[in-house]
XYZ file of N, CA and C in Angstrom:
378
model
N 7.736 17.892 11.247
C 7.394 16.396 10.882
C 7.055 15.796 12.314
N 7.536 16.212 13.347
C 7.215 15.621 14.721
C 5.535 15.694 14.759
N 4.910 16.769 14.410
C 3.455 16.795 14.670
C 2.824 15.693 13.753
N 3.310 15.476 12.581
C 2.617 14.492 11.737
C 2.919 13.024 12.295
N 4.199 12.817 12.709
C 4.585 11.465 13.271
C 3.862 11.245 14.467
N 3.447 12.190 15.278
C 2.825 11.986 16.566
C 1.217 11.442 16.197
N 0.710 11.978 15.047
C -0.579 11.655 14.633
C -0.645 10.114 14.383
N 0.291 9.488 14.182
C 0.542 7.970 13.930
C 1.338 7.314 15.185
N 1.446 8.003 16.063
C 2.138 7.363 17.247
C 3.609 7.041 16.991
N 4.170 7.754 16.035
C 5.459 7.217 15.631
C 6.795 8.134 16.196
N 7.741 7.719 16.575
C 9.033 8.441 16.884
C 9.897 8.540 15.908
N 10.796 9.312 15.920
C 11.830 9.471 15.052
C 12.565 8.217 14.631
N 12.804 7.252 15.712
C 13.516 6.249 15.515
C 12.672 5.278 14.854
N 11.283 5.345 15.099
C 10.378 4.373 14.158
C 10.290 4.679 12.756
N 10.518 5.967 12.426
C 10.553 6.505 10.978
C 11.958 5.976 10.373
N 12.963 6.097 11.174
C 14.221 5.778 10.742
C 14.242 4.106 10.361
N 13.664 3.455 11.080
C 13.507 1.878 11.082
C 12.745 1.593 9.804
N 11.408 2.383 9.643
C 10.630 2.234 8.587
C 11.359 2.530 7.286
N 12.223 3.517 7.288
C 12.905 3.980 6.125
C 13.958 2.944 5.798
N 14.677 2.293 6.690
C 15.697 1.279 6.286
C 14.850 0.074 5.798
N 13.735 -0.317 6.268
C 13.006 -1.370 5.617
C 12.522 -1.082 4.134
N 12.143 0.106 4.095
C 11.690 0.555 2.632
C 12.687 0.614 1.565
N 13.877 1.017 2.053
C 15.269 1.186 1.139
C 15.874 -0.369 0.958
N 15.543 -1.118 1.982
C 16.183 -2.524 1.794
C 15.149 -3.608 2.339
N 14.220 -3.908 1.335
C 13.315 -4.896 1.549
C 13.957 -6.312 1.812
N 13.559 -6.883 3.074
C 14.240 -8.176 3.406
C 15.237 -7.967 4.370
N 15.490 -6.792 4.784
C 16.600 -6.641 5.755
C 16.280 -7.299 7.184
N 17.456 -7.513 7.763
C 17.342 -8.327 8.920
C 17.455 -7.439 10.138
N 17.086 -7.520 11.329
C 16.927 -6.552 12.446
C 18.397 -6.124 12.828
N 19.293 -6.828 12.839
C 20.693 -6.480 13.206
C 21.121 -5.348 12.304
N 20.954 -5.574 10.908
C 21.304 -4.668 9.845
C 20.604 -3.368 10.030
N 19.340 -3.479 10.359
C 18.535 -2.136 10.625
C 19.220 -1.559 11.819
N 19.271 -2.153 12.874
C 19.996 -1.413 13.964
C 21.319 -0.865 13.647
N 22.238 -1.427 12.889
C 23.537 -1.005 12.374
C 23.416 0.217 11.465
N 22.681 0.055 10.634
C 22.320 1.232 9.681
C 21.646 2.300 10.190
N 20.716 2.370 11.169
C 20.069 3.176 11.748
C 20.778 3.869 12.975
N 21.751 3.194 13.542
C 22.451 3.423 14.667
C 21.539 3.531 15.990
N 20.719 2.442 16.036
C 19.779 2.232 16.933
C 19.820 0.853 17.709
N 19.923 0.746 18.991
C 20.045 -0.412 19.655
C 19.204 -1.530 19.038
N 19.905 -2.709 19.002
C 19.167 -3.853 18.391
C 17.782 -4.170 19.191
N 17.824 -4.106 20.580
C 16.767 -4.277 21.375
C 15.459 -3.302 21.066
N 15.906 -2.217 20.818
C 14.865 -1.284 20.333
C 14.246 -1.577 19.175
N 15.238 -1.810 18.186
C 14.639 -2.200 16.706
C 13.645 -3.503 16.939
N 14.131 -4.353 17.596
C 13.275 -5.517 17.700
C 11.921 -5.268 18.414
N 11.988 -4.363 19.395
C 10.608 -4.087 20.043
C 9.899 -3.174 19.179
N 10.305 -2.350 18.454
C 9.605 -1.557 17.390
C 9.000 -2.466 16.180
N 9.920 -3.299 15.774
C 9.471 -4.413 14.664
C 8.159 -5.096 15.151
N 8.214 -5.522 16.461
C 7.122 -6.196 16.978
C 5.814 -5.178 17.089
N 5.988 -4.153 17.427
C 4.911 -3.122 17.456
C 4.394 -2.833 15.904
N 5.233 -2.652 15.091
C 4.853 -2.294 13.621
C 4.213 -3.418 13.161
N 4.631 -4.725 13.495
C 3.934 -5.955 13.149
C 2.430 -6.123 13.573
N 2.252 -5.645 14.828
C 1.006 -5.766 15.434
C 0.097 -4.735 14.721
N 0.676 -3.583 14.277
C -0.097 -2.630 13.753
C -0.302 -2.924 12.062
N 0.250 -3.815 11.597
C 0.085 -4.159 10.257
C 0.885 -3.489 9.145
N 2.213 -2.924 9.833
C 2.983 -2.262 8.977
C 4.039 -3.075 8.376
N 4.336 -4.158 9.260
C 5.727 -4.760 8.506
C 5.278 -6.390 8.659
N 5.864 -7.130 7.800
C 5.536 -8.580 7.920
C 6.985 -9.210 8.152
N 7.156 -10.314 8.951
C 8.458 -10.939 9.166
C 8.340 -12.397 8.405
N 9.349 -12.616 7.435
C 9.291 -13.807 6.633
C 10.530 -14.428 6.902
N 10.512 -16.005 7.088
C 11.830 -16.699 7.170
C 12.719 -16.526 5.899
N 13.938 -16.493 6.171
C 14.904 -16.598 4.954
C 14.840 -17.655 4.304
N 14.697 -17.911 2.923
C 14.532 -19.276 2.178
C 15.848 -20.172 2.364
N 16.890 -19.621 2.722
C 18.139 -20.417 2.806
C 18.504 -20.690 4.225
N 17.821 -19.981 5.277
C 18.048 -20.157 6.610
C 16.989 -19.795 7.402
N 16.125 -20.801 7.802
C 14.857 -20.542 8.553
C 15.017 -19.892 9.795
N 16.224 -19.699 10.463
C 16.475 -19.042 11.574
C 16.368 -17.426 11.480
N 16.690 -17.270 10.333
C 16.826 -15.601 10.021
C 15.290 -15.134 9.674
N 14.836 -13.981 10.239
C 13.637 -13.288 9.853
C 14.097 -12.231 8.893
N 13.439 -12.106 7.863
C 13.613 -10.916 6.908
C 12.377 -10.034 7.134
N 12.664 -8.768 7.107
C 11.518 -7.706 7.398
C 11.184 -6.984 6.134
N 9.782 -7.009 5.941
C 9.326 -6.157 4.694
C 8.012 -5.469 5.078
N 7.998 -4.350 4.454
C 6.827 -3.379 4.602
C 5.478 -4.038 3.982
N 4.284 -3.819 4.650
C 3.167 -4.255 3.947
C 2.584 -3.079 3.084
N 1.643 -3.466 2.233
C 1.016 -2.680 1.372
C 0.405 -1.474 2.065
N -0.244 -1.776 3.142
C -0.783 -0.824 3.998
C 0.233 0.066 4.603
N 1.411 -0.289 4.909
C 2.436 0.792 5.241
C 2.863 1.482 4.272
N 3.004 1.172 3.032
C 3.419 1.731 1.842
C 2.330 2.941 1.550
N 1.187 2.791 1.755
C 0.056 3.462 1.522
C 0.060 4.533 2.504
N 0.272 4.117 3.793
C 0.348 5.201 5.004
C 1.534 6.152 4.808
N 2.420 5.499 4.435
C 3.858 6.613 4.288
C 3.682 7.501 3.165
N 2.860 7.020 2.150
C 2.415 8.366 1.079
C 1.636 9.346 1.773
N 0.779 9.056 2.629
C -0.182 9.822 3.221
C 0.754 10.777 4.279
N 1.632 10.161 4.993
C 2.496 10.784 5.846
C 3.390 11.730 5.157
N 3.832 11.530 3.896
C 4.829 12.144 3.266
C 4.055 13.484 2.645
N 2.794 13.420 2.259
C 1.952 14.418 1.810
C 1.713 15.431 3.052
N 1.378 14.813 4.203
C 1.173 15.790 5.279
C 2.507 16.447 5.863
N 3.528 15.860 5.728
C 4.865 16.573 5.928
C 5.143 17.587 5.022
N 4.841 17.393 3.698
C 4.928 18.432 2.697
C 4.097 19.514 2.896
N 2.765 19.377 3.353
C 1.957 20.279 3.537
C 2.506 21.147 4.691
N 2.933 20.606 5.865
C 3.472 21.303 7.056
C 4.674 22.152 6.471
N 5.578 21.539 5.816
C 6.738 22.395 5.287
C 6.354 23.374 4.547
N 5.338 23.204 3.718
C 4.788 24.231 2.725
C 4.174 25.536 3.529
N 3.532 25.187 4.497
C 2.861 26.165 5.427
C 3.946 26.969 6.019
N 5.152 26.511 6.383
C 6.193 26.929 7.076
C 6.863 28.128 6.215
N 6.967 27.656 4.846
C 7.878 28.399 3.991
C 7.109 29.424 3.151
N 5.723 29.256 3.440
C 4.802 29.963 2.596
C 4.939 31.559 2.610
N 5.513 31.863 3.705
C 5.817 33.380 3.951
C 7.196 33.807 3.458
N 7.992 33.024 3.069
C 9.212 33.282 2.566
C 9.229 33.759 1.018
N 10.249 34.462 0.826
C 10.329 35.002 -0.722
C 10.942 33.910 -1.504
N 10.663 33.896 -2.925
C 11.176 32.674 -3.765
C 12.618 32.693 -3.709
N 13.422 33.658 -3.635
C 14.903 33.879 -3.568
C 15.302 33.177 -2.255
N 14.526 33.474 -1.171
C 15.089 32.728 0.163
C 14.811 31.328 0.079
N 13.633 30.941 -0.601
C 13.557 29.392 -0.648
C 14.504 28.731 -1.348
N 14.918 29.414 -2.541
C 16.041 28.850 -3.288
C 17.279 28.743 -2.572
N 17.789 29.845 -1.827
C 18.795 29.812 -0.951
C 18.856 28.638 0.021
N 17.800 28.480 0.675
C 17.538 27.328 1.668
C 17.655 25.872 0.815
N 17.079 25.933 -0.327
C 17.287 24.451 -0.965
C 18.644 24.284 -1.381
N 19.393 25.299 -1.906
C 20.826 25.126 -2.083
C 21.738 24.749 -0.769
N 21.295 25.374 0.311
C 22.020 25.037 1.439
C 21.739 23.674 1.903
N 20.480 23.143 1.789
C 20.133 21.671 2.074
C 20.781 20.917 1.200
N 21.069 21.198 -0.094
C 21.717 20.233 -1.053
C 23.266 19.986 -0.584
N 23.830 21.329 -0.154
C 25.270 21.189 0.401
C 25.173 20.261 1.572
N 24.284 20.445 2.456
C 24.367 19.564 3.642
C 24.248 18.164 3.281
N 23.330 17.891 2.360
C 23.215 16.473 1.913
C 24.306 16.046 1.260
N 25.138 16.765 0.357
C 26.377 16.217 -0.294
C 27.484 16.032 0.862
N 27.627 16.745 2.042
C 28.437 16.694 3.040
C 28.079 15.433 3.788
N 26.937 15.114 4.096
C 26.514 13.850 4.633
C 26.809 12.640 3.795
N 26.509 12.828 2.648
C 27.017 11.661 1.722
C 28.319 11.312 1.782
N 29.369 12.469 1.851
C 30.754 12.266 1.778
C 31.158 11.374 3.044
N 30.569 11.906 4.158
C 30.910 11.269 5.478
C 30.422 9.786 5.408
N 29.317 9.504 4.870
C 28.769 8.232 4.795
C 29.816 7.284 4.025
N 30.103 7.773 2.831
C 31.216 7.213 1.958
C 32.399 6.897 2.585
N 32.994 7.704 3.637
C 34.146 7.667 4.261
C 33.952 6.604 5.260
N 32.717 6.529 5.924
C 32.484 5.540 6.938
C 32.572 4.074 6.446
N 32.183 4.071 5.164
C 32.159 2.691 4.491
C 33.482 2.267 4.115
N 34.481 3.052 3.827
C 35.865 2.660 3.548
C 36.595 1.928 4.770
């Protein structure tokens, strides 16, 4: 994944930020920082950079003009699809030499990890 992200000059934290905006259109910077566990100053700087690159747009909140809401642009959504395809190709090349049985075992293991992470996330919300 790092190889693909580097093609776009993205860090892992940039992708985490973009992911938060994708899942929560209209999210505010402080909420991105909280959800991604990234310093607010870093999120702010990254949002400025993404805005300059045409990936995000900032819109004032209709009920409070002091609040800026963050949205992905159509360009960003299209680029994310390309990134996703490239990541899948890279992963595909890595697992191509594995047996079908081994791939299935890995998938099951990843599902277990995901379930554990979801449980942790739910406990944090309580």
